[in-house]
Coordinates of C-alpha atoms in Angstrom, one line a residue:
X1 CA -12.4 3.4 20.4
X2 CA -14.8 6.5 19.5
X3 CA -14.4 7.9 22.8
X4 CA -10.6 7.7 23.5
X5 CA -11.1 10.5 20.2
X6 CA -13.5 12.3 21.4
X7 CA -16.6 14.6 20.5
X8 CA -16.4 16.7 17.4
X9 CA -18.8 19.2 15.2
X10 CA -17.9 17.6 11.9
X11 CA -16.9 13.8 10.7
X12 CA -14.4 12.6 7.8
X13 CA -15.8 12.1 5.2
X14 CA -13.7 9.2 2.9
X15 CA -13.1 8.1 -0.2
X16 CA -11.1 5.1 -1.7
X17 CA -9.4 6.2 -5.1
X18 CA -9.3 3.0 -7.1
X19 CA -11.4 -0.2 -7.1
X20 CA -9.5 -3.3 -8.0
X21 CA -9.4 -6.3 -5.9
X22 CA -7.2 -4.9 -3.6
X23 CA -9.0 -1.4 -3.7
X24 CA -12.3 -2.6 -3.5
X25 CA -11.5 -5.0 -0.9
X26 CA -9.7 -2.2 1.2
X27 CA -12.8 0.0 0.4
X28 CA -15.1 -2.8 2.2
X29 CA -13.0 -2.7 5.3
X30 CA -13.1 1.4 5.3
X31 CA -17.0 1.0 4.6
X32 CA -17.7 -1.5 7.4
X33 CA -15.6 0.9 9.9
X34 CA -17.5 4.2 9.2
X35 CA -20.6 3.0 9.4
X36 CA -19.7 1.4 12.9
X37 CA -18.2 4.7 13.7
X38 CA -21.1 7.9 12.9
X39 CA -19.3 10.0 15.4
X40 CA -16.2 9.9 13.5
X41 CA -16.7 9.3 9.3
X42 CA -19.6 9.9 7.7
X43 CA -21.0 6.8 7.1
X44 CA -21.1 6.4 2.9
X45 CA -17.6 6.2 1.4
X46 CA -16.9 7.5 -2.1
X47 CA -15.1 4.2 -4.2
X48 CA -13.9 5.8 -7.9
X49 CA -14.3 3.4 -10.6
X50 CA -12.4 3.1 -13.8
X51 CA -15.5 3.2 -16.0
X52 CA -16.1 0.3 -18.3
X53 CA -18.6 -1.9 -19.3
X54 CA -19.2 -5.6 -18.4
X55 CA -21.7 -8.1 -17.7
X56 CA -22.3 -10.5 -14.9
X57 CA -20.2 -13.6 -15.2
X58 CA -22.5 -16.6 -15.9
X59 CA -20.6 -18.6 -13.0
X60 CA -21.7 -15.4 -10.4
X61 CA -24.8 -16.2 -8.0
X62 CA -26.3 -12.9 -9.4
X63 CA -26.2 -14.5 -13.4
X64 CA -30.0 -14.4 -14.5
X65 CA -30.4 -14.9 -18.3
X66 CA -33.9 -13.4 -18.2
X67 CA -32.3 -9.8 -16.6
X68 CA -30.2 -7.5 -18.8
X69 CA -27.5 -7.1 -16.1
X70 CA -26.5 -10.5 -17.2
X71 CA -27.1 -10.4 -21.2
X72 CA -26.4 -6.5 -22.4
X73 CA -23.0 -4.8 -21.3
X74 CA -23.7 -2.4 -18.3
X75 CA -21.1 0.6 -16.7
X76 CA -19.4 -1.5 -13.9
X77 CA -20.6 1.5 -11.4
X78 CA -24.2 0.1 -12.4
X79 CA -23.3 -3.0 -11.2
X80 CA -21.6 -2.5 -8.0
X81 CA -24.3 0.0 -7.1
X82 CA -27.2 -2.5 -7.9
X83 CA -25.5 -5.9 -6.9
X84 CA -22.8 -4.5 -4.2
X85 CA -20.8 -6.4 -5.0
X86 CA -17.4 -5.9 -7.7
X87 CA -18.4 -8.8 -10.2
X88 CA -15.2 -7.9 -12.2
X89 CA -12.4 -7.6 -9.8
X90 CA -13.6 -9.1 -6.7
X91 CA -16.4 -11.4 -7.6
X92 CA -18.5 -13.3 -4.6
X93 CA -17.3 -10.8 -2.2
X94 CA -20.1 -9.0 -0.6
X95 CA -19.7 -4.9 -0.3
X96 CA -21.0 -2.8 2.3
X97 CA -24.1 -1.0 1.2
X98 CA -22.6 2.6 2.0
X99 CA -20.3 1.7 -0.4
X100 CA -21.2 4.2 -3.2
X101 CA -19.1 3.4 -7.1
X102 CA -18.7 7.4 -8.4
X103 CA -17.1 7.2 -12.3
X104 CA -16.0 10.9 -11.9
X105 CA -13.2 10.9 -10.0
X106 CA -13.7 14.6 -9.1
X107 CA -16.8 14.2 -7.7
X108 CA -15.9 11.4 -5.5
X109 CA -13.2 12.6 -3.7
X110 CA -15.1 16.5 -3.6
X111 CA -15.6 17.5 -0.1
X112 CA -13.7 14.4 1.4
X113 CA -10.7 14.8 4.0
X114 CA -9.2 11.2 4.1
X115 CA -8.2 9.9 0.8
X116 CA -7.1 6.4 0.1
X117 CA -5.0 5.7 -2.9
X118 CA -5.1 2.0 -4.1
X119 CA -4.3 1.7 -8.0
X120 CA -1.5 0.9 -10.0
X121 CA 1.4 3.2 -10.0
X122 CA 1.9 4.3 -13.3
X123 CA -1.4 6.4 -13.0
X124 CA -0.6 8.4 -10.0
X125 CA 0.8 11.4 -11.7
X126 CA -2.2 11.6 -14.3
X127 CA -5.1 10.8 -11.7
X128 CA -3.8 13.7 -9.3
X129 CA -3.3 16.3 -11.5
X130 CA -7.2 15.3 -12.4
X131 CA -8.0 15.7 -8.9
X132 CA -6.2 19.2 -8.5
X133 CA -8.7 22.0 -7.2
X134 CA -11.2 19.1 -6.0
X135 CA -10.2 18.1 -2.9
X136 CA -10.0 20.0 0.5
X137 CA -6.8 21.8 1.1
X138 CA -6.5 19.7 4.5
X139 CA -7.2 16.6 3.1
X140 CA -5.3 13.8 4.1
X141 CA -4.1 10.2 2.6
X142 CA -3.0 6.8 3.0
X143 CA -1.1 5.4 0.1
X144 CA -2.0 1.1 -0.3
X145 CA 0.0 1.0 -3.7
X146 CA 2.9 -1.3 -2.9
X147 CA 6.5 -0.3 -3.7
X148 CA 8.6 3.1 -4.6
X149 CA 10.6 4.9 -7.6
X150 CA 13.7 3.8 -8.2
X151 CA 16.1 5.9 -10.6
X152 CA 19.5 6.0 -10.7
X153 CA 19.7 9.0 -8.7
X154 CA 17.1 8.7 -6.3
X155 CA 14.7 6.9 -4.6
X156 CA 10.9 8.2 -4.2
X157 CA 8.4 7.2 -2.4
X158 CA 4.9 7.0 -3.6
X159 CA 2.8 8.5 -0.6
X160 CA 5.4 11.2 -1.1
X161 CA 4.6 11.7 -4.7
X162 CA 0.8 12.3 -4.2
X163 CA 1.6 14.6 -1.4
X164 CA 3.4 16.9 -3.8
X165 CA 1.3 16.5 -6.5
X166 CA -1.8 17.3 -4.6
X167 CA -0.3 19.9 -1.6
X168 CA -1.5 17.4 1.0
X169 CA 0.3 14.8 3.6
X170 CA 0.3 11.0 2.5
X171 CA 1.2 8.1 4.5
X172 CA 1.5 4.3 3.8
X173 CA -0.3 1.2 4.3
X174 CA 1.8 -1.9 3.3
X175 CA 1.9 -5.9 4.5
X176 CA 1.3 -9.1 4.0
X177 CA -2.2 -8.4 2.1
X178 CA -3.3 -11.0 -0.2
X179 CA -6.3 -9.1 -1.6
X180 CA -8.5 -12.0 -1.9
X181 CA -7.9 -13.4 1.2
X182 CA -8.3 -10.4 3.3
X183 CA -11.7 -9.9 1.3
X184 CA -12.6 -13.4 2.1
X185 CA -12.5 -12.2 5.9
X186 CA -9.2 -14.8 6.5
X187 CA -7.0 -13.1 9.5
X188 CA -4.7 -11.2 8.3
X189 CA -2.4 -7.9 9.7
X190 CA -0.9 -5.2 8.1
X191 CA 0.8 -1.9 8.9
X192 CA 0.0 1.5 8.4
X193 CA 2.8 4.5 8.2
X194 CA 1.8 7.8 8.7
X195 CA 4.2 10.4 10.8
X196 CA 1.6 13.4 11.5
X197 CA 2.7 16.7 10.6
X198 CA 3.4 19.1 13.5
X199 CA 0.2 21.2 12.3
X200 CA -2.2 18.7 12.8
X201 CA -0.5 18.5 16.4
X202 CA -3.8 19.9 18.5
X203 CA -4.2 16.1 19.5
X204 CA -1.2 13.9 18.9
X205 CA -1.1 10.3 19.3
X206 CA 0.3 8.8 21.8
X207 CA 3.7 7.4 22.9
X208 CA 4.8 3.8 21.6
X209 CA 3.0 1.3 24.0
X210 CA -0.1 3.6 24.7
X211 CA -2.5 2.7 22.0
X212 CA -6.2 1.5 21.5
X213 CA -6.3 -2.1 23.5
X214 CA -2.6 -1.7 23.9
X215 CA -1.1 -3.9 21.1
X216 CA -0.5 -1.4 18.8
X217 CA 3.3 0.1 18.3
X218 CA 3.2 3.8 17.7
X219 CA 6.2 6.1 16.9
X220 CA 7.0 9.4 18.1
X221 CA 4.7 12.5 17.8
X222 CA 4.6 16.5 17.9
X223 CA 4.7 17.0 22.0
X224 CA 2.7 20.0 23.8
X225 CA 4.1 23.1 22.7
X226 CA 3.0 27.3 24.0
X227 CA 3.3 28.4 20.0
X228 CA 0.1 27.6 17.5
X229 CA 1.0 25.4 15.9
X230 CA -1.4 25.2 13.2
X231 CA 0.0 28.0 11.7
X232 CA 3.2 26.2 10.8
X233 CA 3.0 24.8 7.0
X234 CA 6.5 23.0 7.1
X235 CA 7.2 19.8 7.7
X236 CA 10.6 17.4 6.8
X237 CA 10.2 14.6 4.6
X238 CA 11.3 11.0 5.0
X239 CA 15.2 12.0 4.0
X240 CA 14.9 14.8 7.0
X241 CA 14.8 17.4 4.5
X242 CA 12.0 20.1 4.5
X243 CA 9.4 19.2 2.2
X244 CA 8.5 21.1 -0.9
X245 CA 4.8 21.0 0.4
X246 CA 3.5 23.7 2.4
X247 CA 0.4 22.0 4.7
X248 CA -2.6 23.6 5.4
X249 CA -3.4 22.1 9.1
X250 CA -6.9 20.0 9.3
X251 CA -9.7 22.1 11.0
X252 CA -10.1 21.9 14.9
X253 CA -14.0 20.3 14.2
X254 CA -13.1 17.7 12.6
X255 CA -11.6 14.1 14.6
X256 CA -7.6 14.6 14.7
X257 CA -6.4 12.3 11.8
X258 CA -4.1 10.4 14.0
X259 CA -2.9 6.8 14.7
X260 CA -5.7 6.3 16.8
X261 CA -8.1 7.2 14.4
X262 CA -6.7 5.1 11.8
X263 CA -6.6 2.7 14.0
X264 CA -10.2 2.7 14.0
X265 CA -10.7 3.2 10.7
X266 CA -9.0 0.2 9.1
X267 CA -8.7 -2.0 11.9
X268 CA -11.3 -5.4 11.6
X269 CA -11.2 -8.2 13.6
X270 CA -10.2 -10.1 10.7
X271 CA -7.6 -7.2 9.3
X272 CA -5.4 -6.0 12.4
X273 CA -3.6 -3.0 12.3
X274 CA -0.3 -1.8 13.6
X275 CA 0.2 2.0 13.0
X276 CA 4.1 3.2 13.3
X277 CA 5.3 6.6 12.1
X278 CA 8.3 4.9 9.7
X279 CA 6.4 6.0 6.0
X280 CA 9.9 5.0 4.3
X281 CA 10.9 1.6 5.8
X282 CA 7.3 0.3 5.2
X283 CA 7.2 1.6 1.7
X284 CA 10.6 0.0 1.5
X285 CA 9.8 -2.9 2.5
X286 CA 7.1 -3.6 -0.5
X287 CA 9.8 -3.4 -3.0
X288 CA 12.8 -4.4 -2.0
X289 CA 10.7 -8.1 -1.1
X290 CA 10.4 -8.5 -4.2
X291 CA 14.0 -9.0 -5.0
X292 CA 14.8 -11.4 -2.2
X293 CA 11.8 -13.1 -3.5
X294 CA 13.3 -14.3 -6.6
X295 CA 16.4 -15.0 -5.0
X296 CA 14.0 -17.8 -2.8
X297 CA 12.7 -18.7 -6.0
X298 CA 15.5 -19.5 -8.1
X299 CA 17.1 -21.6 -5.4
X300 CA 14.3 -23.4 -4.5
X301 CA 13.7 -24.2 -8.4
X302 CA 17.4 -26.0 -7.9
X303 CA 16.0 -27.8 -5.1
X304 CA 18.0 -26.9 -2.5
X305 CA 15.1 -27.2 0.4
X306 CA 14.0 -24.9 3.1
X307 CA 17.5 -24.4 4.2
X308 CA 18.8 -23.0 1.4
X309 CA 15.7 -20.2 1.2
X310 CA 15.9 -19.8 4.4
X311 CA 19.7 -18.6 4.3
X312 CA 18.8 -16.4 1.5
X313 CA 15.7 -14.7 3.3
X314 CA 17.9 -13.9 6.1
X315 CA 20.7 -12.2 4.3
X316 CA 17.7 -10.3 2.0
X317 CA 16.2 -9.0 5.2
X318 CA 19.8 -7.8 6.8
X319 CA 20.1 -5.8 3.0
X320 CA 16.4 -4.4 3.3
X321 CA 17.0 -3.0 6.8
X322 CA 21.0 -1.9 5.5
X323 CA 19.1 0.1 2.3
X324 CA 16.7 1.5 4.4
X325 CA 18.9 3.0 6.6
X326 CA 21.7 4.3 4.4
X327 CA 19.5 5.7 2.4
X328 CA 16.5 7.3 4.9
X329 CA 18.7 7.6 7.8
X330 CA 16.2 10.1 9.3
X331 CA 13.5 8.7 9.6
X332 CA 13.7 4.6 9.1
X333 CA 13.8 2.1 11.9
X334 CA 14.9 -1.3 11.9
X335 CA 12.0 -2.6 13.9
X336 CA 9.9 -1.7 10.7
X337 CA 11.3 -4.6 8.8
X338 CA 12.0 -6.8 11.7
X339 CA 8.3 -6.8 13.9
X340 CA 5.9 -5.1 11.0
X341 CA 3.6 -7.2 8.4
X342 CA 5.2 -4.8 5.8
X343 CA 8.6 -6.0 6.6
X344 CA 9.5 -9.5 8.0
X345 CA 5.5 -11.0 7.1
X346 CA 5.3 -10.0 3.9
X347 CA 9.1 -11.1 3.2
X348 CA 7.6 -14.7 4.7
X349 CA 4.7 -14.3 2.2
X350 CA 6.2 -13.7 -0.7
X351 CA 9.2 -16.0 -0.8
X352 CA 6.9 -18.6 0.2
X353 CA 4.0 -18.1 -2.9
X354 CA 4.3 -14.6 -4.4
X355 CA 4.2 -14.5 -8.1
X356 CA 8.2 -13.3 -8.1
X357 CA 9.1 -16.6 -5.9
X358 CA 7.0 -18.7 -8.2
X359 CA 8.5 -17.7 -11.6
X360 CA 11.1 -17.5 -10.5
X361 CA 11.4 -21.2 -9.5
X362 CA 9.3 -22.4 -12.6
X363 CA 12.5 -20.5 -14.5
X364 CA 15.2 -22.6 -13.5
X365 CA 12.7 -25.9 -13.5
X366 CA 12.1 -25.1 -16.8
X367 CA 15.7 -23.8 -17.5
X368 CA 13.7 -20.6 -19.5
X369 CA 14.5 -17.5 -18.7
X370 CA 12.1 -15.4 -16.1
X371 CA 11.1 -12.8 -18.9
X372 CA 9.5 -16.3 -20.9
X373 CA 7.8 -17.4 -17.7
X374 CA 6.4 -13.9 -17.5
X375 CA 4.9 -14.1 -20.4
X376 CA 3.1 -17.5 -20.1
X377 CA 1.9 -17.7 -16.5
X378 CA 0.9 -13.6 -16.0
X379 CA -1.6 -13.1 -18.9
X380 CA -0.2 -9.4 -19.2
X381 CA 0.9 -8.7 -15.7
X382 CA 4.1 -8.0 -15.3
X383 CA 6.9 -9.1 -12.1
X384 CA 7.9 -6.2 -10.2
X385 CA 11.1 -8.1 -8.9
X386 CA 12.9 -7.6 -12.1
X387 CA 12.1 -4.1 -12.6
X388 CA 13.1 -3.3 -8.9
X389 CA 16.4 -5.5 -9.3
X390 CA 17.2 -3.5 -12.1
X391 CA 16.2 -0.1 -10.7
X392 CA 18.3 -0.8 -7.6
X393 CA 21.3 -2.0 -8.8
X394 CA 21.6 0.6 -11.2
X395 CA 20.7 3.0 -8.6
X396 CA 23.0 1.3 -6.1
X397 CA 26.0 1.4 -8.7
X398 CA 25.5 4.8 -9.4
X399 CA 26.6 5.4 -5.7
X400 CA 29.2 3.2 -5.4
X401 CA 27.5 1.1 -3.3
X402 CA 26.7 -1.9 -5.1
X403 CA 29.2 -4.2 -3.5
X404 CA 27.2 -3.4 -0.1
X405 CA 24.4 -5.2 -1.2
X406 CA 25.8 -9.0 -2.3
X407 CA 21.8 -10.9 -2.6
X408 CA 20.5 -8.0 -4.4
X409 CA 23.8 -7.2 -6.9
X410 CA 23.4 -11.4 -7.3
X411 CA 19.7 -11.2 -8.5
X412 CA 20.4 -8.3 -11.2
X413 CA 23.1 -10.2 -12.4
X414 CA 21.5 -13.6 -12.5
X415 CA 18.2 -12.0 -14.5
X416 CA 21.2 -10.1 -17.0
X417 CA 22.6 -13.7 -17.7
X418 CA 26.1 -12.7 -16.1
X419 CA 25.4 -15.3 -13.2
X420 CA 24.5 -18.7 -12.4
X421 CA 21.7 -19.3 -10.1
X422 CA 23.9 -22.2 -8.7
X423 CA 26.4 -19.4 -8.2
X424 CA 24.7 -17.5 -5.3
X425 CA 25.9 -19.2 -2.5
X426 CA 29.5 -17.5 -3.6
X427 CA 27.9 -14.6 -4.5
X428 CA 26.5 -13.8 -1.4
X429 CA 29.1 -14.9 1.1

């Protein structure tokens, strides 16, 4: 892979904003990449920790009642940096040694031009105005936090959110990622969105069909052009429209950030990667899942059988593909929900055994409602399937377009009590 990119004075330096399961297991793939890689990424990656303190769990191989790691409370940074491993969030999961825990979020992501977001988002806005006047004015970032922003006039997409808040471009990673198991080194795949701007341009990627052991889908890019374009600072959002961010193109010595090297920097032969340029439909399709998820729940808590979910996975994916492109005609593909891990896999995975398809079922075998299931079975988590059936119908019936959508006006109206879940099959027809 290095030398389809070639030979360059300076490398990308990374860091993974947020250490979770998910984040920390995402920041173990990124680790094991650069250090494979020296030509491209320098080899230690920043990982920002939440700060707090903890002590090793007496079921964890690295419990030893003689040490004080295990029997006074010690900054989880202490710990990942002397055990590598997260004992909190990701226990017996071994991390890369170049992995390097930073609590100051400003100094891990200083100096670093790819930046990986993984972290709840209800902290985005806070965390980047943290980082403002910290990063590199070229940086740029992949966004792994599932979903978008649904209000009743608009829908926003999360990469799109950092971008503005931080003056930089954002894509997407999204699929069918069960933290644990891609941590575990299980085979999984997933899909990364990122549409380069036109001033990164010096060395576009190439055409769909002519990628890094040619199994890897890209989408259009910026062709040859006589004008320099690294001068340009404009670039259209996912809705076609110009963006309110004015890009400052990534210097000539570094690697291109392109799909070929993010390719190579997430890609594992346990964790494969398919890189389109379609930011929207694969943010997309990491909320609107969650909807057609509890619609497989609820009627497989009747027990209607395969047939039934599988009827009502069909008709969610034809609405996922139908929002996405009334809403983000410009730049969304069908193909995106159909072929990618972020649309049609993870759709499989989580109308199969996602927490949304599982309440969801457990609420109509328990006749309680979804909110009371919530409560018992999530110790504090909450179901993003109701949230987003509420956010898009209300969003939906704001544009008069609500009786478009039949599964996901069903759903909302199920979870409000105005339906029966042994009404759907009318509902939807």
């Amino acid at each position: 892979m290095s030398n389809l990119l070639g030979v360059h004075e300076k490398r990308h330096k990374v860091t993974v904003v947020g250490s979770g399961n998910w984040g920390s297991a995402i920041a173990k793939i990124v680790a094991e990449n650069t250090r494979e890689h020296p030509d491209l990424f320098e080899p230690d990656v920043q990982m920002w920790v939440y700060e707090e303190e903890t002590t090793v769990p007496k079921a964890s191989k690295h419990f030893d009642p003689a040490s004080e790691y295990s029997t006074k409370p010690q900054k989880l940074t202490t710990l990942i940096n002397h055990f590598h491993e997260n004992v909190k969030y990701l226990p017996d999961i071994a991390l890369p040694t170049n992995i390097i825990a930073n609590p100051s979020l400003q100094q891990s992501v200083e100096g670093s031009s790819i930046l990986i977001f993984n972290l709840p988002h209800q902290f985005i806005g806070g965390l980047c105005d943290q980082m403002k006047g910290h990063i590199v004015p070229y940086a740029r970032g992949i966004s792994c936090i599932k979903g978008v922003h649904v209000s009743s006039s608009d829908v926003n997409l999360f990469s799109e959110s950092i971008g503005e808040k931080l003056g930089i471009y954002c894509g997407a990673l999204s699929g069918a990622n069960i933290a644990n198991e891609v941590a575990q080194e299980k085979f999984s795949e997933t899909t990364i969105a990122y549409d380069p701007p036109p001033m990164d341009s010096r060395n576009p990627s190439p055409l769909r069909g002519n990628t890094p052991k040619g199994n890897t889908p890209r989408g259009p890019t910026p062709q040859s052009s006589q004008l320099d374009l690294t001068q340009i600072t404009e670039h259209k959002d996912t809705k076609g429209l110009t963006s309110k961010v004015r890009l400052i193109a990534q210097p000539s010595d570094f690697p291109a950030v392109d799909h070929n090297l993010l390719w190579t920097l997430f890609h594992r032969p346990y964790f494969h990667v398919r890189v389109v340029s379609d930011v929207a439909g694969v943010s997309l399709g990491g909320a609107l899942k969650n909807i057609v998820a509890l619609a497989a729940g609820f009627v497989s808590g009747l027990g209607w059988g395969d047939n039934a979910k599988a009827a009502v996975m069909r008709t969610g994916l034809l609405e996922m593909v139908k929002f996405g492109k009334m809403f983000f005609s410009n730049s969304v593909h069908t193909a995106t929900f159909t072929e990618e891990s972020a649309g049609v896999a993870d759709l499989i995975t989580s109308c199969s055994g996602g927490r949304n398809y599982r309440c969801a079922k457990m609420s109509v075998e328990k006749k309680l409602s979804i909110e009371q299931i919530e409560k018992e079975e999530l110790n504090g988590q909450i179901l993003q399937g109701i949230s987003t059936a509420k956010e898009v119908f209300g969003f939906l019936e704001t544009r008069g377009k609500a009786e478009e959508f039949p599964l996901f006006v069903a759903v909302y109206r199920i979870l409000q009590g105005e339906a029966k879940v042994e009404d759907l099959p009318d509902l939807i027809q």
